[in-house]
Amino acid sequence: MRRYHHIGIPTTEAKPGETHLKHLKLFVVSHEKSEFGVEWMRFEADAAVPEHVAFEVADLASELAGREILIPPNSPSDGVRVAFIVENGAPIELLEFTDPNHRGRRQQSEMLL
């Protein structure tokens, strides 16, 4: 199972409501503030997180099998595991929610695809 979760769009302009994520070296406006799951990202020069489309998956380990891994599995917050893969040259973020009540989880009615 894969469901659209958000899209990360890079910007060079500061956006209202952005948060600085020092450990990721980027400024971000959360996808949760967007009706369509748009996440604005302003990168520091040496940031590792690329622009991307993100999908929620049921089993991160099985989704990674045989894939080119760009950023290995990690847990940016309690209740979520993420990894980035490369699909036909494009970065894709895969998210697995280990806590079904995690606040980053988008509800089925909010899915665009």
A tleap script that builds the chain and sets N, CA, C and O, in Angstrom:
source leaprc.protein.ff14SB
mol = sequence {
  NMET ARG ARG TYR HIE HIE ILE GLY ILE PRO
  THR THR GLU ALA LYS PRO GLY GLU THR HIE
  LEU LYS HIE LEU LYS LEU PHE VAL VAL SER
  HIE GLU LYS SER GLU PHE GLY VAL GLU TRP
  MET ARG PHE GLU ALA ASP ALA ALA VAL PRO
  GLU HIE VAL ALA PHE GLU VAL ALA ASP LEU
  ALA SER GLU LEU ALA GLY ARG GLU ILE LEU
  ILE PRO PRO ASN SER PRO SER ASP GLY VAL
  ARG VAL ALA PHE ILE VAL GLU ASN GLY ALA
  PRO ILE GLU LEU LEU GLU PHE THR ASP PRO
  ASN HIE ARG GLY ARG ARG GLN GLN SER GLU
  MET LEU CLEU
}
set mol.1.N position { 0.836 -1.177 0.000 }
set mol.1.CA position { 0.000 0.000 0.000 }
set mol.1.C position { 0.879 1.238 0.000 }
set mol.1.O position { 1.792 1.363 0.817 }
set mol.2.N position { 0.602 2.143 -0.912 }
set mol.2.CA position { 1.261 3.447 -0.932 }
set mol.2.C position { 0.183 4.498 -1.080 }
set mol.2.O position { -0.735 4.352 -1.887 }
set mol.3.N position { 0.300 5.571 -0.286 }
set mol.3.CA position { -0.637 6.691 -0.398 }
set mol.3.C position { 0.158 7.976 -0.426 }
set mol.3.O position { 1.137 8.135 0.303 }
set mol.4.N position { -0.276 8.894 -1.278 }
set mol.4.CA position { 0.359 10.208 -1.322 }
set mol.4.C position { 0.335 10.797 0.081 }
set mol.4.O position { -0.672 10.701 0.783 }
set mol.5.N position { 1.446 11.408 0.489 }
set mol.5.CA position { 1.517 12.040 1.796 }
set mol.5.C position { 1.792 13.531 1.670 }
set mol.5.O position { 1.053 14.343 2.225 }
set mol.6.N position { 2.856 13.908 0.939 }
set mol.6.CA position { 3.150 15.326 0.711 }
set mol.6.C position { 4.175 15.473 -0.400 }
set mol.6.O position { 4.788 14.496 -0.831 }
set mol.7.N position { 4.351 16.685 -0.851 }
set mol.7.CA position { 5.409 17.007 -1.797 }
set mol.7.C position { 6.254 18.111 -1.185 }
set mol.7.O position { 5.727 19.093 -0.663 }
set mol.8.N position { 7.571 17.942 -1.252 }
set mol.8.CA position { 8.498 18.941 -0.740 }
set mol.8.C position { 8.999 19.793 -1.893 }
set mol.8.O position { 9.639 19.281 -2.811 }
set mol.9.N position { 8.716 21.076 -1.856 }
set mol.9.CA position { 9.102 21.982 -2.937 }
set mol.9.C position { 10.158 22.952 -2.406 }
set mol.9.O position { 9.948 23.617 -1.392 }
set mol.10.N position { 11.296 23.027 -3.103 }
set mol.10.CA position { 12.343 23.937 -2.649 }
set mol.10.C position { 12.013 25.389 -2.954 }
set mol.10.O position { 11.315 25.693 -3.922 }
set mol.11.N position { 12.521 26.272 -2.121 }
set mol.11.CA position { 12.383 27.708 -2.325 }
set mol.11.C position { 13.637 28.393 -1.800 }
set mol.11.O position { 14.317 27.865 -0.920 }
set mol.12.N position { 13.937 29.547 -2.330 }
set mol.12.CA position { 15.057 30.342 -1.816 }
set mol.12.C position { 14.548 31.499 -0.980 }
set mol.12.O position { 15.335 32.246 -0.398 }
set mol.13.N position { 13.225 31.648 -0.917 }
set mol.13.CA position { 12.605 32.739 -0.164 }
set mol.13.C position { 12.097 32.252 1.186 }
set mol.13.O position { 11.563 31.149 1.296 }
set mol.14.N position { 12.265 33.076 2.207 }
set mol.14.CA position { 11.682 32.761 3.511 }
set mol.14.C position { 10.165 32.793 3.378 }
set mol.14.O position { 9.611 33.687 2.739 }
set mol.15.N position { 9.503 31.824 3.978 }
set mol.15.CA position { 8.040 31.732 3.929 }
set mol.15.C position { 7.463 31.984 5.322 }
set mol.15.O position { 8.081 31.618 6.322 }
set mol.16.N position { 6.292 32.601 5.393 }
set mol.16.CA position { 5.647 32.799 6.697 }
set mol.16.C position { 5.407 31.460 7.389 }
set mol.16.O position { 4.952 30.503 6.762 }
set mol.17.N position { 5.709 31.400 8.660 }
set mol.17.CA position { 5.451 30.201 9.447 }
set mol.17.C position { 6.490 29.111 9.313 }
set mol.17.O position { 6.273 27.998 9.794 }
set mol.18.N position { 7.630 29.400 8.664 }
set mol.18.CA position { 8.627 28.348 8.507 }
set mol.18.C position { 9.337 28.063 9.829 }
set mol.18.O position { 9.458 28.931 10.693 }
set mol.19.N position { 9.796 26.832 9.956 }
set mol.19.CA position { 10.512 26.365 11.133 }
set mol.19.C position { 11.912 25.946 10.709 }
set mol.19.O position { 12.081 25.321 9.662 }
set mol.20.N position { 12.914 26.285 11.511 }
set mol.20.CA position { 14.284 25.872 11.206 }
set mol.20.C position { 14.544 24.523 11.851 }
set mol.20.O position { 14.472 24.384 13.072 }
set mol.21.N position { 14.846 23.534 11.027 }
set mol.21.CA position { 15.206 22.205 11.520 }
set mol.21.C position { 16.726 22.099 11.435 }
set mol.21.O position { 17.280 21.701 10.411 }
set mol.22.N position { 17.382 22.461 12.525 }
set mol.22.CA position { 18.843 22.545 12.537 }
set mol.22.C position { 19.509 21.235 12.152 }
set mol.22.O position { 20.479 21.233 11.394 }
set mol.23.N position { 18.995 20.107 12.670 }
set mol.23.CA position { 19.619 18.810 12.401 }
set mol.23.C position { 19.511 18.403 10.932 }
set mol.23.O position { 20.315 17.599 10.462 }
set mol.24.N position { 18.533 18.941 10.197 }
set mol.24.CA position { 18.389 18.655 8.767 }
set mol.24.C position { 18.917 19.783 7.888 }
set mol.24.O position { 18.969 19.661 6.664 }
set mol.25.N position { 19.307 20.880 8.528 }
set mol.25.CA position { 19.868 22.038 7.837 }
set mol.25.C position { 18.901 22.619 6.807 }
set mol.25.O position { 19.271 22.904 5.668 }
set mol.26.N position { 17.650 22.784 7.243 }
set mol.26.CA position { 16.667 23.392 6.365 }
set mol.26.C position { 15.606 24.116 7.155 }
set mol.26.O position { 15.393 23.865 8.342 }
set mol.27.N position { 14.945 25.026 6.458 }
set mol.27.CA position { 13.785 25.739 6.984 }
set mol.27.C position { 12.586 25.133 6.273 }
set mol.27.O position { 12.644 24.885 5.068 }
set mol.28.N position { 11.506 24.894 6.997 }
set mol.28.CA position { 10.377 24.193 6.394 }
set mol.28.C position { 9.057 24.792 6.858 }
set mol.28.O position { 8.908 25.211 8.006 }
set mol.29.N position { 8.104 24.820 5.934 }
set mol.29.CA position { 6.715 25.098 6.273 }
set mol.29.C position { 6.014 23.751 6.129 }
set mol.29.O position { 5.934 23.203 5.029 }
set mol.30.N position { 5.516 23.229 7.219 }
set mol.30.CA position { 4.958 21.881 7.264 }
set mol.30.C position { 3.859 21.648 6.245 }
set mol.30.O position { 3.051 22.531 5.958 }
set mol.31.N position { 3.847 20.437 5.706 }
set mol.31.CA position { 2.773 20.008 4.797 }
set mol.31.C position { 1.418 20.032 5.499 }
set mol.31.O position { 0.377 20.079 4.844 }
set mol.32.N position { 1.433 20.001 6.824 }
set mol.32.CA position { 0.177 20.013 7.576 }
set mol.32.C position { -0.520 21.367 7.510 }
set mol.32.O position { -1.700 21.477 7.844 }
set mol.33.N position { 0.208 22.401 7.078 }
set mol.33.CA position { -0.382 23.731 6.934 }
set mol.33.C position { -0.969 23.947 5.542 }
set mol.33.O position { -1.492 25.021 5.243 }
set mol.34.N position { -0.881 22.924 4.692 }
set mol.34.CA position { -1.349 23.032 3.317 }
set mol.34.C position { -2.499 22.073 3.058 }
set mol.34.O position { -2.432 20.898 3.420 }
set mol.35.N position { -3.521 22.562 2.449 }
set mol.35.CA position { -4.673 21.729 2.082 }
set mol.35.C position { -4.265 20.580 1.155 }
set mol.35.O position { -4.896 19.523 1.159 }
set mol.36.N position { -3.201 20.789 0.357 }
set mol.36.CA position { -2.792 19.794 -0.625 }
set mol.36.C position { -1.481 19.094 -0.274 }
set mol.36.O position { -0.894 18.417 -1.118 }
set mol.37.N position { -1.024 19.252 0.956 }
set mol.37.CA position { 0.180 18.556 1.384 }
set mol.37.C position { 1.457 19.116 0.785 }
set mol.37.O position { 2.392 18.356 0.534 }
set mol.38.N position { 1.529 20.434 0.546 }
set mol.38.CA position { 2.746 21.064 0.031 }
set mol.38.C position { 3.640 21.449 1.202 }
set mol.38.O position { 3.206 22.138 2.125 }
set mol.39.N position { 4.878 21.004 1.159 }
set mol.39.CA position { 5.878 21.318 2.174 }
set mol.39.C position { 6.930 22.219 1.519 }
set mol.39.O position { 7.641 21.776 0.617 }
set mol.40.N position { 7.036 23.460 1.956 }
set mol.40.CA position { 8.047 24.378 1.427 }
set mol.40.C position { 9.348 24.158 2.176 }
set mol.40.O position { 9.358 24.083 3.404 }
set mol.41.N position { 10.453 24.054 1.433 }
set mol.41.CA position { 11.754 23.783 2.029 }
set mol.41.C position { 12.782 24.790 1.519 }
set mol.41.O position { 12.956 24.967 0.313 }
set mol.42.N position { 13.457 25.444 2.461 }
set mol.42.CA position { 14.558 26.360 2.134 }
set mol.42.C position { 15.809 25.760 2.762 }
set mol.42.O position { 15.909 25.645 3.984 }
set mol.43.N position { 16.751 25.384 1.925 }
set mol.43.CA position { 17.915 24.614 2.340 }
set mol.43.C position { 19.109 25.481 2.727 }
set mol.43.O position { 19.351 26.532 2.133 }
set mol.44.N position { 19.851 25.018 3.737 }
set mol.44.CA position { 21.178 25.554 3.980 }
set mol.44.C position { 22.100 24.938 2.924 }
set mol.44.O position { 21.738 23.945 2.293 }
set mol.45.N position { 23.279 25.514 2.730 }
set mol.45.CA position { 24.168 25.091 1.648 }
set mol.45.C position { 24.500 23.596 1.678 }
set mol.45.O position { 24.643 22.985 0.619 }
set mol.46.N position { 24.625 22.999 2.856 }
set mol.46.CA position { 25.040 21.598 2.947 }
set mol.46.C position { 23.919 20.673 3.433 }
set mol.46.O position { 24.191 19.637 4.040 }
set mol.47.N position { 22.680 21.038 3.172 }
set mol.47.CA position { 21.541 20.202 3.576 }
set mol.47.C position { 21.525 18.908 2.771 }
set mol.47.O position { 21.893 18.898 1.596 }
set mol.48.N position { 21.100 17.826 3.399 }
set mol.48.CA position { 21.081 16.520 2.743 }
set mol.48.C position { 19.700 16.131 2.219 }
set mol.48.O position { 19.600 15.210 1.410 }
set mol.49.N position { 18.641 16.798 2.651 }
set mol.49.CA position { 17.284 16.428 2.254 }
set mol.49.C position { 16.959 17.072 0.906 }
set mol.49.O position { 17.011 18.296 0.782 }
set mol.50.N position { 16.624 16.266 -0.107 }
set mol.50.CA position { 16.313 16.827 -1.427 }
set mol.50.C position { 14.835 17.171 -1.562 }
set mol.50.O position { 14.012 16.749 -0.750 }
set mol.51.N position { 14.503 17.953 -2.611 }
set mol.51.CA position { 13.086 18.121 -2.927 }
set mol.51.C position { 12.549 16.732 -3.264 }
set mol.51.O position { 13.296 15.879 -3.743 }
set mol.52.N position { 11.253 16.500 -3.014 }
set mol.52.CA position { 10.765 15.129 -3.115 }
set mol.52.C position { 9.245 15.068 -3.090 }
set mol.52.O position { 8.560 16.035 -2.755 }
set mol.53.N position { 8.747 13.894 -3.457 }
set mol.53.CA position { 7.359 13.527 -3.232 }
set mol.53.C position { 7.404 12.436 -2.173 }
set mol.53.O position { 8.282 11.575 -2.210 }
set mol.54.N position { 6.473 12.462 -1.236 }
set mol.54.CA position { 6.477 11.486 -0.147 }
set mol.54.C position { 5.219 10.626 -0.187 }
set mol.54.O position { 4.117 11.097 -0.471 }
set mol.55.N position { 5.430 9.353 0.109 }
set mol.55.CA position { 4.330 8.405 0.167 }
set mol.55.C position { 4.344 7.677 1.496 }
set mol.55.O position { 5.401 7.299 2.002 }
set mol.56.N position { 3.175 7.486 2.048 }
set mol.56.CA position { 3.021 6.672 3.247 }
set mol.56.C position { 2.975 5.218 2.812 }
set mol.56.O position { 2.260 4.870 1.872 }
set mol.57.N position { 3.737 4.364 3.493 }
set mol.57.CA position { 3.766 2.936 3.173 }
set mol.57.C position { 3.473 2.130 4.434 }
set mol.57.O position { 3.693 2.597 5.551 }
set mol.58.N position { 2.977 0.924 4.236 }
set mol.58.CA position { 2.644 0.065 5.369 }
set mol.58.C position { 3.871 -0.639 5.932 }
set mol.58.O position { 3.942 -0.889 7.135 }
set mol.59.N position { 4.852 -0.967 5.064 }
set mol.59.CA position { 6.019 -1.729 5.482 }
set mol.59.C position { 7.261 -1.159 4.804 }
set mol.59.O position { 7.564 -1.498 3.660 }
set mol.60.N position { 7.967 -0.300 5.509 }
set mol.60.CA position { 9.123 0.385 4.940 }
set mol.60.C position { 10.185 -0.606 4.478 }
set mol.60.O position { 10.737 -0.446 3.390 }
set mol.61.N position { 10.478 -1.607 5.267 }
set mol.61.CA position { 11.529 -2.569 4.922 }
set mol.61.C position { 11.246 -3.252 3.583 }
set mol.61.O position { 12.149 -3.389 2.759 }
set mol.62.N position { 10.014 -3.677 3.361 }
set mol.62.CA position { 9.709 -4.349 2.095 }
set mol.62.C position { 9.744 -3.383 0.918 }
set mol.62.O position { 10.086 -3.781 -0.196 }
set mol.63.N position { 9.397 -2.132 1.146 }
set mol.63.CA position { 9.439 -1.134 0.073 }
set mol.63.C position { 10.879 -0.804 -0.330 }
set mol.63.O position { 11.128 -0.394 -1.463 }
set mol.64.N position { 11.816 -0.981 0.587 }
set mol.64.CA position { 13.213 -0.664 0.303 }
set mol.64.C position { 13.955 -1.796 -0.394 }
set mol.64.O position { 15.015 -1.572 -0.979 }
set mol.65.N position { 13.417 -3.001 -0.340 }
set mol.65.CA position { 14.089 -4.169 -0.918 }
set mol.65.C position { 14.371 -3.955 -2.403 }
set mol.65.O position { 13.460 -3.716 -3.196 }
set mol.66.N position { 15.641 -4.044 -2.759 }
set mol.66.CA position { 16.047 -3.933 -4.152 }
set mol.66.C position { 16.073 -2.524 -4.710 }
set mol.66.O position { 16.288 -2.345 -5.909 }
set mol.67.N position { 15.861 -1.524 -3.876 }
set mol.67.CA position { 15.821 -0.116 -4.319 }
set mol.67.C position { 17.164 0.561 -4.093 }
set mol.67.O position { 17.948 0.146 -3.240 }
set mol.68.N position { 17.417 1.608 -4.869 }
set mol.68.CA position { 18.572 2.457 -4.629 }
set mol.68.C position { 18.210 3.396 -3.480 }
set mol.68.O position { 17.292 4.207 -3.601 }
set mol.69.N position { 18.926 3.282 -2.378 }
set mol.69.CA position { 18.615 4.074 -1.181 }
set mol.69.C position { 19.448 5.347 -1.183 }
set mol.69.O position { 20.677 5.301 -1.238 }
set mol.70.N position { 18.770 6.470 -1.125 }
set mol.70.CA position { 19.412 7.778 -1.096 }
set mol.70.C position { 19.726 8.192 0.345 }
set mol.70.O position { 20.840 8.625 0.638 }
set mol.71.N position { 18.750 8.058 1.238 }
set mol.71.CA position { 18.920 8.331 2.669 }
set mol.71.C position { 18.387 7.106 3.406 }
set mol.71.O position { 17.211 6.770 3.267 }
set mol.72.N position { 19.233 6.434 4.187 }
set mol.72.CA position { 18.807 5.203 4.861 }
set mol.72.C position { 17.690 5.439 5.877 }
set mol.72.O position { 17.456 6.571 6.300 }
set mol.73.N position { 17.003 4.364 6.263 }
set mol.73.CA position { 15.912 4.483 7.237 }
set mol.73.C position { 16.366 5.186 8.510 }
set mol.73.O position { 17.453 4.935 9.032 }
set mol.74.N position { 15.498 6.077 8.994 }
set mol.74.CA position { 15.768 6.803 10.230 }
set mol.74.C position { 14.433 7.217 10.828 }
set mol.74.O position { 13.387 7.092 10.192 }
set mol.75.N position { 14.483 7.707 12.048 }
set mol.75.CA position { 13.275 8.117 12.749 }
set mol.75.C position { 13.387 9.589 13.122 }
set mol.75.O position { 13.972 9.920 14.154 }
set mol.76.N position { 12.830 10.488 12.290 }
set mol.76.CA position { 12.929 11.913 12.592 }
set mol.76.C position { 12.086 12.349 13.773 }
set mol.76.O position { 12.334 13.401 14.362 }
set mol.77.N position { 11.077 11.535 14.129 }
set mol.77.CA position { 10.264 11.824 15.307 }
set mol.77.C position { 9.625 10.524 15.783 }
set mol.77.O position { 9.558 9.547 15.038 }
set mol.78.N position { 9.157 10.520 17.028 }
set mol.78.CA position { 8.521 9.326 17.575 }
set mol.78.C position { 7.338 8.913 16.709 }
set mol.78.O position { 6.531 9.750 16.306 }
set mol.79.N position { 7.243 7.631 16.430 }
set mol.79.CA position { 6.089 7.109 15.714 }
set mol.79.C position { 6.196 7.128 14.204 }
set mol.79.O position { 5.235 6.784 13.515 }
set mol.80.N position { 7.358 7.528 13.667 }
set mol.80.CA position { 7.513 7.546 12.209 }
set mol.80.C position { 8.927 7.120 11.829 }
set mol.80.O position { 9.903 7.513 12.467 }
set mol.81.N position { 9.016 6.314 10.784 }
set mol.81.CA position { 10.299 5.931 10.186 }
set mol.81.C position { 10.267 6.388 8.737 }
set mol.81.O position { 9.245 6.252 8.065 }
set mol.82.N position { 11.376 6.927 8.251 }
set mol.82.CA position { 11.450 7.406 6.873 }
set mol.82.C position { 12.735 6.935 6.217 }
set mol.82.O position { 13.720 6.610 6.879 }
set mol.83.N position { 12.690 6.908 4.894 }
set mol.83.CA position { 13.870 6.656 4.077 }
set mol.83.C position { 13.605 7.296 2.725 }
set mol.83.O position { 12.455 7.486 2.329 }
set mol.84.N position { 14.682 7.625 2.021 }
set mol.84.CA position { 14.556 8.166 0.674 }
set mol.84.C position { 15.137 7.163 -0.310 }
set mol.84.O position { 16.199 6.590 -0.063 }
set mol.85.N position { 14.454 6.952 -1.410 }
set mol.85.CA position { 14.943 6.105 -2.487 }
set mol.85.C position { 15.053 6.950 -3.750 }
set mol.85.O position { 14.581 8.086 -3.800 }
set mol.86.N position { 15.681 6.378 -4.761 }
set mol.86.CA position { 15.745 7.010 -6.069 }
set mol.86.C position { 14.905 6.169 -7.012 }
set mol.86.O position { 15.141 4.970 -7.163 }
set mol.87.N position { 13.937 6.791 -7.638 }
set mol.87.CA position { 13.059 6.119 -8.597 }
set mol.87.C position { 13.185 6.844 -9.930 }
set mol.87.O position { 12.703 7.967 -10.081 }
set mol.88.N position { 13.833 6.201 -10.897 }
set mol.88.CA position { 14.001 6.789 -12.227 }
set mol.88.C position { 14.623 8.186 -12.149 }
set mol.88.O position { 14.236 9.087 -12.892 }
set mol.89.N position { 15.590 8.356 -11.243 }
set mol.89.CA position { 16.308 9.609 -11.098 }
set mol.89.C position { 15.684 10.614 -10.143 }
set mol.89.O position { 16.283 11.653 -9.864 }
set mol.90.N position { 14.498 10.323 -9.640 }
set mol.90.CA position { 13.794 11.259 -8.751 }
set mol.90.C position { 13.850 10.774 -7.304 }
set mol.90.O position { 13.705 9.580 -7.044 }
set mol.91.N position { 14.062 11.704 -6.355 }
set mol.91.CA position { 14.032 11.322 -4.938 }
set mol.91.C position { 12.597 11.124 -4.456 }
set mol.91.O position { 11.724 11.958 -4.694 }
set mol.92.N position { 12.379 10.013 -3.780 }
set mol.92.CA position { 11.063 9.680 -3.221 }
set mol.92.C position { 11.248 9.401 -1.737 }
set mol.92.O position { 12.104 8.608 -1.346 }
set mol.93.N position { 10.438 10.061 -0.913 }
set mol.93.CA position { 10.458 9.789 0.530 }
set mol.93.C position { 9.371 8.777 0.842 }
set mol.93.O position { 8.228 8.921 0.408 }
set mol.94.N position { 9.741 7.749 1.603 }
set mol.94.CA position { 8.780 6.750 2.061 }
set mol.94.C position { 8.651 6.891 3.569 }
set mol.94.O position { 9.655 6.931 4.280 }
set mol.95.N position { 7.409 6.966 4.063 }
set mol.95.CA position { 7.137 7.122 5.486 }
set mol.95.C position { 6.331 5.942 5.987 }
set mol.95.O position { 5.338 5.553 5.372 }
set mol.96.N position { 6.752 5.377 7.094 }
set mol.96.CA position { 5.998 4.321 7.764 }
set mol.96.C position { 5.646 4.845 9.151 }
set mol.96.O position { 6.529 5.213 9.925 }
set mol.97.N position { 4.352 4.876 9.460 }
set mol.97.CA position { 3.909 5.342 10.771 }
set mol.97.C position { 3.753 4.143 11.685 }
set mol.97.O position { 2.894 3.290 11.464 }
set mol.98.N position { 4.599 4.081 12.724 }
set mol.98.CA position { 4.535 2.988 13.680 }
set mol.98.C position { 3.494 3.265 14.753 }
set mol.98.O position { 3.092 2.364 15.490 }
set mol.99.N position { 3.062 4.511 14.835 }
set mol.99.CA position { 1.988 4.920 15.740 }
set mol.99.C position { 0.837 5.426 14.875 }
set mol.99.O position { 0.973 6.483 14.259 }
set mol.100.N position { -0.290 4.717 14.804 }
set mol.100.CA position { -1.388 5.123 13.918 }
set mol.100.C position { -1.995 6.477 14.271 }
set mol.100.O position { -2.733 7.049 13.469 }
set mol.101.N position { -1.697 6.995 15.455 }
set mol.101.CA position { -2.225 8.297 15.857 }
set mol.101.C position { -1.217 9.422 15.669 }
set mol.101.O position { -1.462 10.553 16.087 }
set mol.102.N position { -0.075 9.113 15.035 }
set mol.102.CA position { 0.962 10.128 14.825 }
set mol.102.C position { 0.368 11.325 14.105 }
set mol.102.O position { -0.386 11.155 13.147 }
set mol.103.N position { 0.692 12.532 14.548 }
set mol.103.CA position { 0.068 13.731 13.998 }
set mol.103.C position { 0.464 14.020 12.553 }
set mol.103.O position { -0.211 14.802 11.884 }
set mol.104.N position { 1.531 13.414 12.057 }
set mol.104.CA position { 1.930 13.624 10.668 }
set mol.104.C position { 1.151 12.771 9.690 }
set mol.104.O position { 1.213 12.996 8.481 }
set mol.105.N position { 0.423 11.801 10.196 }
set mol.105.CA position { -0.334 10.883 9.340 }
set mol.105.C position { -1.511 11.626 8.734 }
set mol.105.O position { -2.311 12.228 9.450 }
set mol.106.N position { -1.614 11.582 7.421 }
set mol.106.CA position { -2.730 12.247 6.727 }
set mol.106.C position { -3.910 11.289 6.680 }
set mol.106.O position { -3.740 10.097 6.426 }
set mol.107.N position { -5.064 11.792 6.917 }
set mol.107.CA position { -6.280 10.984 6.914 }
set mol.107.C position { -6.667 10.597 5.493 }
set mol.107.O position { -6.377 11.339 4.555 }
set mol.108.N position { -7.309 9.463 5.319 }
set mol.108.CA position { -7.713 8.967 4.009 }
set mol.108.C position { -8.478 10.023 3.221 }
set mol.108.O position { -8.278 10.152 2.013 }
set mol.109.N position { -9.341 10.772 3.874 }
set mol.109.CA position { -10.141 11.788 3.184 }
set mol.109.C position { -9.288 12.930 2.659 }
set mol.109.O position { -9.738 13.701 1.811 }
set mol.110.N position { -8.037 13.050 3.161 }
set mol.110.CA position { -7.170 14.131 2.718 }
set mol.110.C position { -6.288 13.704 1.548 }
set mol.110.O position { -5.604 14.546 0.966 }
set mol.111.N position { -6.283 12.430 1.188 }
set mol.111.CA position { -5.401 11.933 0.146 }
set mol.111.C position { -5.795 12.507 -1.214 }
set mol.111.O position { -6.977 12.616 -1.540 }
set mol.112.N position { -4.788 12.870 -1.992 }
set mol.112.CA position { -5.045 13.396 -3.325 }
set mol.112.C position { -5.076 12.285 -4.354 }
set mol.112.O position { -5.741 12.424 -5.380 }
set mol.113.N position { -4.381 11.194 -4.113 }
set mol.113.CA position { -4.339 10.082 -5.062 }
set mol.113.C position { -4.984 8.873 -4.441 }
set mol.113.O position { -5.056 7.819 -5.073 }
savepdb mol mol.pdb
quit
